[in-house]
Amino acid sequence: MGQALIEIRHLSKSFQTKEAEITALNDIDLTIEGGDIFGIIGMSGAGKSTLVRCMNMLERPTQGTVLFDGKDLSGLGEQELRKVRRSMGMIFQQFNLLLQRTALENVCFPLEIAGMRQSDAKKRARELLDLVGLSDRAESYPTQLSGGQKQRVAIARALATDPKALLCDEATSALDPTTTQSILSLLRDINRRLGLTIVIITHEMSVVEKICNRVAIIDESRIAETGLVADIFTKPRTAAARKFVYPGAEGQAVSISKRCMRIVFNGTSSCEPVLAEMILACKAPVNILFADTKNLDGKAFGQMVIQLPEEKDLAQKMFRFIRAKGLDAEEADDYVG
Amino acid sequence: MWDESTGLMLLQGVGESLYMTLVSTVFAYLIGLPIGVFLVTSAKDGIRPRALLFKILDVIVNLTRSIPFLILLVAILPFTRLVTGTTIGSTAAIVPLTLSAAPFIARLVESSLKEVDAGIVEAAQSMGASNFQIVRKVLLPEAKPSLLVGGAIAVTTVLGYSAMAGFVGGGGLGAIATNYGYYRFQNGIMLITVVFLVLIVQIFQGIGMKIAISLDRRK
């Protein structure tokens, strides 16, 4: 930990089309430390896929440098670059497995490329399939596997050459929520067990929240904000960051007012997450000032004072929501704890 | 007319036709396969774009494909004599057959390789594969079923051309159809040669498709 593994300095990338020059990345500075699970989040078209491809030079940057493990990649020739790429695995949204090879042969592929003997490659590939929990599907072809299984094979394949970093380009975007969770758990497990640095490109905040320790928010070809996930999640400083932390709020800051509401729980079901449902329904945050509730035999008793948003309509909507749930709600402005 | 010699002659015709077709197809692949691969790798979205070379090769392939086979056959007679020492018979026919099938095969190979998902190629690049390795270990194996279907199309097309070569002294079933059916009005023999040609096409096409399907792992 602590040692910079991937350093990006003043990186820009533009594409020339017939009509105009399109800037995909504009003056990007980013440091990814060894052992990080680093999230890069952005809307589609923000340039995040181009950024990850600049890290292993699948896309050559127009300007700026990429340092990997202290080595400047922008100056390397094709042959040296191919060697460096072996220490950076990559997985993709569409898995990109070789369809005419079995799972085992897919994992062998990067080892064959690196010139390993076939018997050694097979042995190593079996270990890797075991690591991703797919040893029983070694002889299956990709089309016989589910999406999650395919991504596991892809992960095993990306790890075959003992890389220092794993680049994930929207690796869970084609998967359902349950499979996404299991793939993310596998990635975190690999990060802990092998000390592997992981870079995750995504458009979903839930992915970042679940496993990343650091995050960079990329917006309109620039890094809008970067820092610890916990910091950005609690105190997003830019509109771009708020867009991800409060999806649906369209990036508008909802300011909390002095307007307060006292909710009295008088024996309603404690199984129902009333407050959370209210926040989701009204798409606005509230602040809990005081709470004293008890759960007696599945019934909730007690009271709670919450601070409401400034906007009057929103506050009234919350009152209506709570009352519709059969709870007592009264105005408690200027509440002093 | 239906004696033993007729039967022998037909059998020999089948043999000559197969000889011309198969040998020409093999030679045509030796030329067409590398050209097809180059057309894919040197294209703008290929793994090693070479705009000028691609354009030149693209035009050459189109030019050679648009020359009618019979014209090509006659036009290259001096070259055919240089290579085989003769201009008549089955062996001589192999030269024009090869030259006319090669650009056609290059296009077949090109279209087969283009079916391979660009993402798979990108994955191989991310693992540090060289361009040669990508061709040998990704493009060709991944396109194998499609290449085999192309192979069946190529063989049957060359067989059709070989019958045309028979018209100008090429030998094989085409020559028999021309000499007996066309010049002597022996419709029976002509019909039999046509039936043989149909059968051969059916067999090659059937075998090609069967192998392609049995080797395809995408189902």
Coordinates of C-alpha atoms in Angstrom, one line a residue:
Chain A
M1 CA 0.0 0.0 0.0
G2 CA 1.0 3.6 -0.5
Q3 CA 3.4 3.0 -3.4
A4 CA 2.0 4.5 -6.7
L5 CA 1.5 1.8 -9.3
I6 CA -0.2 3.7 -12.0
E7 CA 0.5 7.4 -12.4
I8 CA -1.2 9.4 -15.1
R9 CA 0.1 12.9 -15.8
H10 CA -1.5 15.5 -18.0
L11 CA -3.0 12.9 -20.2
S12 CA -5.1 14.0 -23.2
K13 CA -6.6 11.9 -26.0
S14 CA -8.4 13.2 -29.0
F15 CA -9.8 11.4 -32.0
Q16 CA -9.9 12.8 -35.5
T17 CA -13.2 12.2 -37.3
K18 CA -14.1 13.5 -40.7
E19 CA -16.1 16.4 -39.3
A20 CA -14.1 17.5 -36.2
E21 CA -11.6 16.6 -33.6
I22 CA -13.2 14.9 -30.6
T23 CA -11.6 15.2 -27.2
A24 CA -12.2 12.1 -25.2
L25 CA -9.9 12.9 -22.3
N26 CA -8.7 16.3 -21.3
D27 CA -5.7 16.8 -19.0
I28 CA -6.2 13.8 -16.7
D29 CA -4.1 13.5 -13.6
L30 CA -4.5 10.3 -11.5
T31 CA -2.5 8.2 -9.1
I32 CA -3.5 4.7 -8.4
E33 CA -1.6 3.1 -5.5
G34 CA -0.6 -0.5 -5.1
G35 CA -3.3 -2.6 -3.4
D36 CA -6.1 0.0 -4.3
I37 CA -9.4 -1.0 -5.6
F38 CA -9.8 2.2 -7.6
G39 CA -13.2 3.1 -9.1
I40 CA -13.5 5.3 -12.2
I41 CA -17.1 6.3 -12.5
G42 CA -18.8 8.4 -15.2
M43 CA -21.7 8.6 -17.5
S44 CA -21.4 6.8 -20.9
G45 CA -19.4 8.9 -23.3
A46 CA -17.5 10.6 -20.4
G47 CA -14.2 9.0 -21.6
K48 CA -13.7 6.3 -18.9
S49 CA -13.3 3.4 -21.3
T50 CA -10.7 5.4 -23.3
L51 CA -8.9 6.2 -20.0
V52 CA -8.6 2.6 -19.0
R53 CA -7.3 1.7 -22.5
C54 CA -4.6 4.4 -22.1
M55 CA -3.4 2.6 -19.0
N56 CA -2.2 -0.4 -21.1
M57 CA -1.7 1.7 -24.2
L58 CA -4.4 -0.1 -26.2
E59 CA -5.1 3.6 -27.0
R60 CA -2.1 5.8 -27.4
P61 CA -2.6 9.1 -25.6
T62 CA -2.3 12.2 -27.7
Q63 CA -0.5 14.0 -24.8
G64 CA 0.8 13.3 -21.4
T65 CA 2.4 10.3 -19.8
V66 CA 1.4 7.0 -18.1
L67 CA 3.8 5.5 -15.6
F68 CA 3.3 1.9 -14.7
D69 CA 5.4 0.6 -11.8
G70 CA 7.7 3.6 -12.4
K71 CA 8.1 2.9 -16.1
D72 CA 7.0 5.4 -18.7
L73 CA 4.8 3.5 -21.1
S74 CA 4.3 6.3 -23.6
G75 CA 7.9 5.9 -24.8
L76 CA 7.9 2.2 -25.2
G77 CA 8.0 0.3 -28.5
E78 CA 5.4 -2.3 -29.5
Q79 CA 7.6 -5.2 -28.3
E80 CA 8.4 -3.8 -24.9
L81 CA 4.8 -2.8 -24.5
R82 CA 3.6 -6.3 -25.1
K83 CA 5.8 -7.5 -22.2
V84 CA 4.4 -4.8 -19.9
R85 CA 0.8 -5.7 -20.8
R86 CA 1.4 -9.2 -19.3
S87 CA 1.6 -7.5 -15.9
M88 CA -1.8 -5.8 -16.5
G89 CA -4.8 -8.1 -16.9
M90 CA -8.0 -6.8 -18.4
I91 CA -11.6 -7.9 -18.3
F92 CA -14.5 -6.6 -20.4
Q93 CA -18.2 -6.1 -20.3
Q94 CA -18.7 -8.6 -23.1
F95 CA -16.2 -11.1 -21.6
N96 CA -14.4 -11.5 -24.9
L97 CA -13.6 -15.2 -24.5
L98 CA -12.4 -17.2 -27.4
L99 CA -15.5 -19.0 -28.5
Q100 CA -13.8 -22.0 -30.1
R101 CA -11.8 -22.8 -27.0
T102 CA -12.9 -24.4 -23.7
A103 CA -12.7 -22.5 -20.4
L104 CA -9.4 -24.2 -19.7
E105 CA -8.0 -23.4 -23.1
N106 CA -9.1 -19.8 -22.7
V107 CA -7.1 -19.5 -19.5
C108 CA -4.1 -21.2 -21.2
F109 CA -4.2 -18.6 -24.0
P110 CA -2.2 -15.8 -22.3
L111 CA 0.3 -18.4 -21.1
E112 CA 0.7 -19.8 -24.7
I113 CA 1.2 -16.2 -25.9
A114 CA 4.0 -15.7 -23.2
G115 CA 5.6 -18.9 -24.5
M116 CA 4.9 -21.3 -21.5
R117 CA 5.0 -25.1 -22.2
Q118 CA 1.6 -26.5 -22.8
S119 CA 1.6 -28.9 -19.9
D120 CA 2.7 -26.2 -17.4
A121 CA 0.1 -23.8 -18.8
K122 CA -2.7 -26.4 -18.3
K123 CA -1.6 -27.0 -14.7
R124 CA -1.6 -23.3 -14.0
A125 CA -4.9 -22.8 -15.7
R126 CA -6.5 -25.5 -13.5
E127 CA -5.3 -23.7 -10.4
L128 CA -6.8 -20.4 -11.7
L129 CA -10.1 -22.0 -12.5
D130 CA -10.1 -23.4 -9.0
L131 CA -9.4 -19.9 -7.6
V132 CA -12.5 -18.5 -9.4
G133 CA -14.6 -21.5 -8.4
L134 CA -15.0 -23.1 -11.8
S135 CA -12.9 -26.2 -11.8
D136 CA -15.9 -28.3 -12.7
R137 CA -16.5 -26.3 -15.9
A138 CA -12.9 -26.6 -17.3
E139 CA -14.0 -28.5 -20.5
S140 CA -17.1 -26.3 -21.2
Y141 CA -17.2 -23.9 -24.1
P142 CA -18.1 -20.3 -23.4
T143 CA -21.6 -20.6 -25.0
Q144 CA -22.4 -23.3 -22.5
L145 CA -21.6 -21.0 -19.6
S146 CA -23.7 -18.3 -17.9
G147 CA -22.7 -14.6 -17.9
G148 CA -21.3 -14.8 -14.4
Q149 CA -19.3 -18.0 -15.3
K150 CA -18.0 -16.4 -18.4
Q151 CA -16.7 -13.4 -16.4
R152 CA -15.1 -15.8 -13.9
V153 CA -13.2 -17.5 -16.8
A154 CA -12.2 -14.1 -18.0
I155 CA -10.9 -13.2 -14.6
A156 CA -8.9 -16.4 -14.4
R157 CA -7.5 -15.7 -17.8
A158 CA -6.6 -12.1 -16.9
L159 CA -4.8 -13.4 -13.8
A160 CA -2.9 -16.1 -15.6
T161 CA 0.3 -14.1 -16.1
D162 CA 0.5 -13.0 -12.5
P163 CA -0.3 -9.3 -13.2
K164 CA 0.2 -6.5 -10.8
A165 CA -3.0 -4.8 -11.8
L166 CA -6.4 -5.9 -13.1
L167 CA -8.3 -3.4 -15.3
C168 CA -12.0 -4.0 -15.4
D169 CA -14.0 -2.2 -18.1
E170 CA -17.7 -2.3 -17.1
A171 CA -17.1 -5.9 -16.0
T172 CA -20.4 -6.2 -14.3
S173 CA -22.6 -4.1 -16.6
A174 CA -23.9 -7.1 -18.5
L175 CA -24.7 -9.1 -15.4
D176 CA -27.8 -9.3 -13.2
P177 CA -27.6 -7.8 -9.7
T178 CA -27.0 -11.1 -7.9
T179 CA -24.2 -12.2 -10.3
T180 CA -22.8 -8.7 -10.1
Q181 CA -22.5 -9.1 -6.3
S182 CA -20.7 -12.4 -6.6
I183 CA -18.3 -11.1 -9.2
L184 CA -17.5 -8.1 -7.0
S185 CA -17.0 -10.3 -4.0
L186 CA -14.6 -12.4 -6.0
L187 CA -12.6 -9.3 -7.1
R188 CA -12.4 -8.1 -3.5
D189 CA -11.3 -11.5 -2.4
I190 CA -8.6 -11.6 -5.1
N191 CA -7.5 -8.1 -4.1
R192 CA -7.0 -9.2 -0.5
R193 CA -5.5 -12.6 -1.2
L194 CA -3.1 -11.6 -4.0
G195 CA -2.6 -7.9 -3.1
L196 CA -3.7 -7.2 -6.7
T197 CA -4.4 -3.6 -7.6
I198 CA -7.8 -3.4 -9.3
V199 CA -9.1 -0.5 -11.5
I200 CA -12.8 -0.6 -12.0
I201 CA -14.6 1.4 -14.7
T202 CA -18.3 1.7 -14.1
H203 CA -21.3 3.9 -14.4
E204 CA -22.9 2.4 -11.3
M205 CA -22.3 4.0 -7.8
S206 CA -23.4 0.8 -6.2
V207 CA -20.3 -1.0 -7.6
V208 CA -18.0 1.7 -6.3
E209 CA -19.7 1.7 -2.9
K210 CA -19.4 -2.1 -2.6
I211 CA -15.7 -2.6 -3.2
C212 CA -13.7 0.5 -4.0
N213 CA -11.6 2.3 -1.5
R214 CA -10.8 5.2 -3.9
V215 CA -12.8 6.7 -6.6
A216 CA -12.4 9.3 -9.4
I217 CA -15.5 10.8 -11.0
I218 CA -15.0 11.6 -14.7
D219 CA -17.3 14.0 -16.3
E220 CA -17.1 15.6 -19.8
S221 CA -13.5 14.2 -20.4
R222 CA -12.1 15.6 -17.2
I223 CA -11.6 14.3 -13.6
A224 CA -14.3 16.1 -11.6
E225 CA -13.4 14.8 -8.2
T226 CA -11.1 12.1 -6.8
G227 CA -10.6 10.8 -3.3
L228 CA -11.6 8.2 -0.7
V229 CA -15.0 6.6 -1.4
A230 CA -16.2 7.3 2.1
D231 CA -15.4 11.1 1.7
I232 CA -17.0 11.5 -1.7
F233 CA -20.0 9.5 -0.6
T234 CA -20.7 11.7 2.4
K235 CA -19.5 15.0 1.1
P236 CA -19.7 15.2 -2.7
R237 CA -18.2 18.6 -3.6
T238 CA -19.0 18.7 -7.3
A239 CA -22.3 18.5 -9.2
A240 CA -20.9 15.5 -11.1
A241 CA -20.3 13.6 -7.9
R242 CA -23.7 14.5 -6.5
K243 CA -25.3 13.1 -9.7
F244 CA -23.9 9.6 -8.7
V245 CA -24.4 9.9 -4.9
Y246 CA -28.0 11.0 -5.2
P247 CA -29.2 9.5 -8.5
G248 CA -32.6 10.9 -9.5
A249 CA -31.9 14.2 -7.7
E250 CA -30.3 15.3 -10.9
G251 CA -27.3 16.7 -9.1
Q252 CA -29.2 19.5 -7.4
A253 CA -28.2 20.1 -3.8
V254 CA -31.1 19.6 -1.4
S255 CA -30.5 21.9 1.5
I256 CA -31.7 20.9 4.9
S257 CA -33.9 23.5 6.7
K258 CA -34.9 24.1 10.2
R259 CA -38.3 22.6 9.4
C260 CA -38.6 19.5 11.5
M261 CA -41.1 16.6 11.8
R262 CA -41.8 14.5 14.9
I263 CA -42.9 11.0 14.1
V264 CA -44.5 8.9 16.8
F265 CA -44.4 5.2 16.5
N266 CA -47.3 3.7 18.2
G267 CA -47.2 0.0 17.6
T268 CA -46.9 -0.2 13.8
S269 CA -44.9 -3.0 12.3
S270 CA -41.2 -2.6 12.9
C271 CA -40.4 -4.7 9.8
E272 CA -41.3 -1.9 7.5
P273 CA -38.4 0.5 6.8
V274 CA -40.7 3.6 6.8
L275 CA -38.0 6.3 6.8
A276 CA -35.9 4.7 4.1
E277 CA -39.0 4.3 1.9
M278 CA -39.9 7.9 2.4
I279 CA -36.4 9.0 1.4
L280 CA -36.6 6.8 -1.7
A281 CA -40.1 8.0 -2.6
C282 CA -39.3 11.7 -2.2
K283 CA -35.8 11.4 -3.5
A284 CA -34.4 13.7 -0.9
P285 CA -32.3 13.3 2.2
V286 CA -33.4 14.1 5.7
N287 CA -31.4 14.5 8.9
I288 CA -32.2 12.4 12.0
L289 CA -31.9 14.8 15.1
F290 CA -33.3 12.5 17.7
A291 CA -34.5 8.9 17.9
D292 CA -35.7 6.8 20.7
T293 CA -37.5 3.7 19.4
K294 CA -38.0 0.2 20.7
N295 CA -38.9 -3.0 19.0
L296 CA -41.3 -5.0 21.1
D297 CA -42.5 -8.2 19.5
G298 CA -42.1 -6.9 16.0
K299 CA -43.9 -3.6 16.8
A300 CA -42.2 -0.2 16.9
F301 CA -42.7 2.2 19.8
G302 CA -41.1 5.5 20.4
Q303 CA -40.4 8.7 18.6
M304 CA -38.1 10.3 16.2
V305 CA -37.4 13.9 15.1
I306 CA -36.1 14.5 11.6
Q307 CA -35.0 17.6 9.8
L308 CA -36.7 18.1 6.5
P309 CA -35.6 19.7 3.2
E310 CA -35.9 23.4 2.6
E311 CA -38.4 23.0 -0.2
K312 CA -42.0 23.3 1.1
D313 CA -43.6 20.9 -1.3
L314 CA -41.1 18.3 -0.6
A315 CA -41.6 18.6 3.1
Q316 CA -45.3 18.4 2.8
K317 CA -45.0 15.3 0.6
M318 CA -43.0 13.7 3.4
F319 CA -45.7 14.5 5.9
R320 CA -48.3 13.0 3.7
F321 CA -46.2 9.9 3.2
I322 CA -45.7 9.3 6.9
R323 CA -49.4 9.9 7.7
A324 CA -50.4 7.5 4.9
K325 CA -48.3 4.9 6.6
G326 CA -50.6 5.2 9.7
L327 CA -48.1 7.1 11.8
D328 CA -48.5 10.3 13.7
A329 CA -46.5 13.1 12.3
E330 CA -46.5 16.6 13.7
E331 CA -44.5 19.7 12.9
A332 CA -41.7 20.4 15.3
D333 CA -40.0 23.4 14.0
D334 CA -37.0 24.9 15.9
Y335 CA -36.5 21.6 17.6
V336 CA -33.6 21.8 20.0
G337 CA -32.0 18.6 21.1
Chain B
M1 CA -22.6 -45.7 -77.5
W2 CA -23.1 -47.4 -74.1
D3 CA -20.2 -49.7 -74.0
E4 CA -17.4 -50.3 -71.6
S5 CA -15.2 -47.6 -73.1
T6 CA -17.8 -44.9 -72.5
G7 CA -18.0 -45.9 -68.9
L8 CA -14.2 -45.8 -68.6
M9 CA -14.1 -42.4 -70.3
L10 CA -16.7 -41.0 -67.9
L11 CA -14.8 -42.4 -64.9
Q12 CA -11.6 -40.8 -66.2
G13 CA -13.4 -37.6 -66.7
V14 CA -14.6 -37.6 -63.1
G15 CA -11.0 -38.3 -62.0
E16 CA -9.6 -35.4 -64.1
S17 CA -12.2 -33.0 -62.9
L18 CA -11.5 -33.9 -59.3
Y19 CA -7.7 -33.6 -59.9
M20 CA -8.1 -30.1 -61.5
T21 CA -10.5 -28.9 -58.9
L22 CA -8.7 -30.1 -55.8
V23 CA -5.2 -29.2 -56.9
S24 CA -6.3 -25.7 -58.1
T25 CA -8.2 -25.1 -54.9
V26 CA -5.1 -25.9 -52.8
F27 CA -2.9 -23.7 -54.9
A28 CA -5.5 -20.9 -54.9
Y29 CA -5.7 -21.1 -51.0
L30 CA -1.9 -20.8 -50.8
I31 CA -2.2 -17.5 -52.6
G32 CA -5.7 -16.4 -51.5
L33 CA -5.4 -17.1 -47.7
P34 CA -2.4 -14.8 -47.1
I35 CA -4.0 -12.1 -49.2
G36 CA -7.3 -12.4 -47.3
V37 CA -5.5 -12.2 -44.0
F38 CA -3.6 -9.2 -45.2
L39 CA -6.8 -7.5 -46.4
V40 CA -8.2 -7.8 -42.8
T41 CA -5.1 -6.9 -40.8
S42 CA -4.1 -3.9 -43.1
A43 CA -7.6 -2.4 -43.2
K44 CA -8.4 0.8 -41.4
D45 CA -9.8 -1.0 -38.4
G46 CA -7.3 -3.9 -38.6
I47 CA -4.6 -4.8 -36.2
R48 CA -1.9 -3.2 -38.4
P49 CA -3.5 -0.5 -40.6
R50 CA -1.6 0.1 -43.9
A51 CA -3.9 2.4 -45.9
L52 CA -2.0 2.5 -49.2
L53 CA -1.0 -1.2 -49.4
F54 CA -4.6 -2.1 -48.5
K55 CA -6.0 0.1 -51.3
I56 CA -3.6 -1.3 -53.9
L57 CA -4.3 -4.9 -52.9
D58 CA -8.1 -4.2 -52.8
V59 CA -8.1 -2.9 -56.3
I60 CA -5.9 -5.8 -57.7
V61 CA -8.3 -8.3 -56.1
N62 CA -11.3 -6.5 -57.7
L63 CA -9.6 -6.3 -61.1
T64 CA -8.7 -9.9 -61.2
R65 CA -12.1 -11.0 -60.0
S66 CA -13.9 -9.0 -62.8
I67 CA -12.0 -10.7 -65.7
P68 CA -14.2 -13.4 -67.2
F69 CA -12.7 -16.8 -66.7
L70 CA -12.5 -17.8 -70.3
I71 CA -10.8 -14.5 -71.2
L72 CA -8.3 -15.0 -68.4
L73 CA -7.6 -18.6 -69.6
V74 CA -6.8 -17.5 -73.1
A75 CA -4.9 -14.4 -72.1
I76 CA -2.4 -16.3 -69.9
L77 CA -1.7 -19.1 -72.3
P78 CA 1.9 -18.1 -72.6
F79 CA 2.3 -18.1 -68.9
T80 CA 0.5 -21.5 -68.6
R81 CA 3.0 -22.9 -71.2
L82 CA 5.9 -21.5 -69.2
V83 CA 4.7 -23.2 -66.0
T84 CA 3.4 -26.5 -67.3
G85 CA 5.1 -26.8 -70.7
T86 CA 1.7 -27.3 -72.4
T87 CA -1.6 -25.4 -72.9
I88 CA -4.0 -28.4 -73.2
G89 CA -5.1 -31.0 -70.7
S90 CA -6.0 -31.0 -67.1
T91 CA -2.6 -30.0 -65.7
A92 CA -2.5 -26.9 -67.9
A93 CA -6.0 -26.0 -66.7
I94 CA -4.7 -25.8 -63.2
V95 CA -2.8 -22.6 -63.8
P96 CA -5.8 -20.4 -65.0
L97 CA -8.1 -22.1 -62.4
T98 CA -5.7 -21.2 -59.6
L99 CA -5.2 -17.6 -60.7
S100 CA -8.9 -17.0 -61.1
A101 CA -9.9 -18.7 -57.8
A102 CA -7.2 -17.0 -55.7
P103 CA -8.8 -13.5 -55.5
F104 CA -12.2 -15.0 -55.0
I105 CA -10.8 -17.1 -52.1
A106 CA -9.1 -13.9 -50.7
R107 CA -12.5 -12.3 -50.4
L108 CA -14.1 -15.4 -48.8
V109 CA -11.3 -15.5 -46.2
E110 CA -11.6 -11.7 -45.6
S111 CA -15.3 -12.0 -44.9
S112 CA -14.8 -15.0 -42.6
L113 CA -12.1 -13.2 -40.6
K114 CA -14.2 -10.1 -40.3
E115 CA -16.8 -12.1 -38.5
V116 CA -14.5 -12.5 -35.5
D117 CA -15.6 -10.1 -32.7
A118 CA -13.2 -7.1 -32.4
G119 CA -13.5 -7.4 -28.6
I120 CA -11.7 -10.8 -28.7
V121 CA -8.9 -9.3 -30.7
E122 CA -8.7 -6.5 -28.2
A123 CA -8.5 -9.0 -25.3
A124 CA -5.6 -10.8 -27.0
Q125 CA -3.8 -7.4 -27.5
S126 CA -4.4 -6.6 -23.8
M127 CA -2.6 -9.9 -23.0
G128 CA 0.4 -8.9 -25.0
A129 CA -0.2 -11.0 -28.1
S130 CA 1.8 -10.0 -31.2
N131 CA 0.0 -9.4 -34.5
F132 CA 1.3 -12.7 -35.8
Q133 CA 0.0 -14.5 -32.7
I134 CA -3.4 -12.8 -33.1
V135 CA -3.7 -14.1 -36.7
R136 CA -2.5 -17.6 -35.9
K137 CA -4.2 -18.1 -32.5
V138 CA -7.2 -15.8 -32.6
L139 CA -8.4 -14.8 -36.1
L140 CA -7.9 -18.1 -38.0
P141 CA -9.1 -20.6 -35.2
E142 CA -12.1 -18.4 -34.3
A143 CA -13.1 -18.1 -37.9
K144 CA -12.5 -21.8 -38.6
P145 CA -16.2 -22.9 -39.1
S146 CA -16.8 -19.9 -41.4
L147 CA -13.5 -20.6 -43.3
L148 CA -14.6 -24.2 -43.9
V149 CA -18.0 -23.1 -45.3
G150 CA -16.0 -20.8 -47.5
G151 CA -13.8 -23.7 -48.5
A152 CA -16.9 -25.7 -49.7
I153 CA -18.0 -22.7 -51.7
A154 CA -14.5 -22.3 -53.2
V155 CA -14.3 -26.0 -54.3
T156 CA -17.7 -26.1 -55.9
T157 CA -17.0 -22.8 -57.8
V158 CA -13.6 -24.1 -59.0
L159 CA -15.4 -27.3 -60.2
G160 CA -17.8 -25.1 -62.2
Y161 CA -14.8 -23.2 -63.8
S162 CA -13.0 -26.5 -64.5
A163 CA -16.0 -27.6 -66.6
M164 CA -15.6 -24.4 -68.5
A165 CA -11.9 -25.1 -69.0
G166 CA -13.0 -28.3 -70.7
F167 CA -14.4 -26.3 -73.5
V168 CA -11.0 -25.2 -74.6
G169 CA -9.1 -28.4 -74.2
G170 CA -9.0 -28.6 -70.4
G171 CA -10.0 -32.2 -70.0
G172 CA -12.3 -33.6 -67.4
L173 CA -16.1 -33.9 -67.4
G174 CA -16.3 -30.5 -69.1
A175 CA -14.4 -31.7 -72.1
I176 CA -16.6 -34.8 -72.4
A177 CA -19.7 -32.7 -72.2
T178 CA -18.3 -30.4 -74.9
N179 CA -16.9 -33.1 -77.3
Y180 CA -19.8 -35.6 -77.1
G181 CA -22.8 -33.5 -76.2
Y182 CA -22.1 -30.2 -77.8
Y183 CA -20.2 -31.2 -80.9
R184 CA -21.8 -34.6 -81.6
F185 CA -25.3 -34.0 -80.2
Q186 CA -25.1 -37.1 -77.9
N187 CA -27.4 -35.7 -75.3
G188 CA -27.3 -38.8 -73.2
I189 CA -23.6 -38.5 -72.4
M190 CA -23.9 -34.8 -71.9
L191 CA -26.7 -35.4 -69.4
I192 CA -24.7 -38.0 -67.5
T193 CA -21.7 -35.6 -67.2
V194 CA -24.0 -32.9 -65.8
V195 CA -25.5 -35.4 -63.3
F196 CA -21.9 -36.3 -62.2
L197 CA -21.1 -32.6 -61.8
V198 CA -24.2 -32.0 -59.7
L199 CA -23.4 -35.1 -57.6
I200 CA -19.8 -33.9 -57.0
V201 CA -21.0 -30.4 -56.0
Q202 CA -23.6 -31.9 -53.6
I203 CA -20.9 -34.1 -52.0
F204 CA -18.4 -31.4 -51.5
Q205 CA -21.0 -28.9 -50.2
G206 CA -22.4 -31.5 -47.9
I207 CA -19.1 -32.6 -46.5
G208 CA -17.9 -29.0 -46.0
M209 CA -21.0 -27.9 -44.1
K210 CA -21.0 -31.1 -42.0
I211 CA -17.3 -30.5 -40.9
A212 CA -18.0 -26.8 -40.3
I213 CA -21.0 -27.5 -38.1
S214 CA -19.3 -30.3 -36.2
L215 CA -16.3 -28.1 -35.4
D216 CA -18.2 -25.1 -34.4
R217 CA -18.2 -24.7 -30.6
R218 CA -20.7 -21.8 -30.5
K219 CA -23.8 -23.8 -30.1

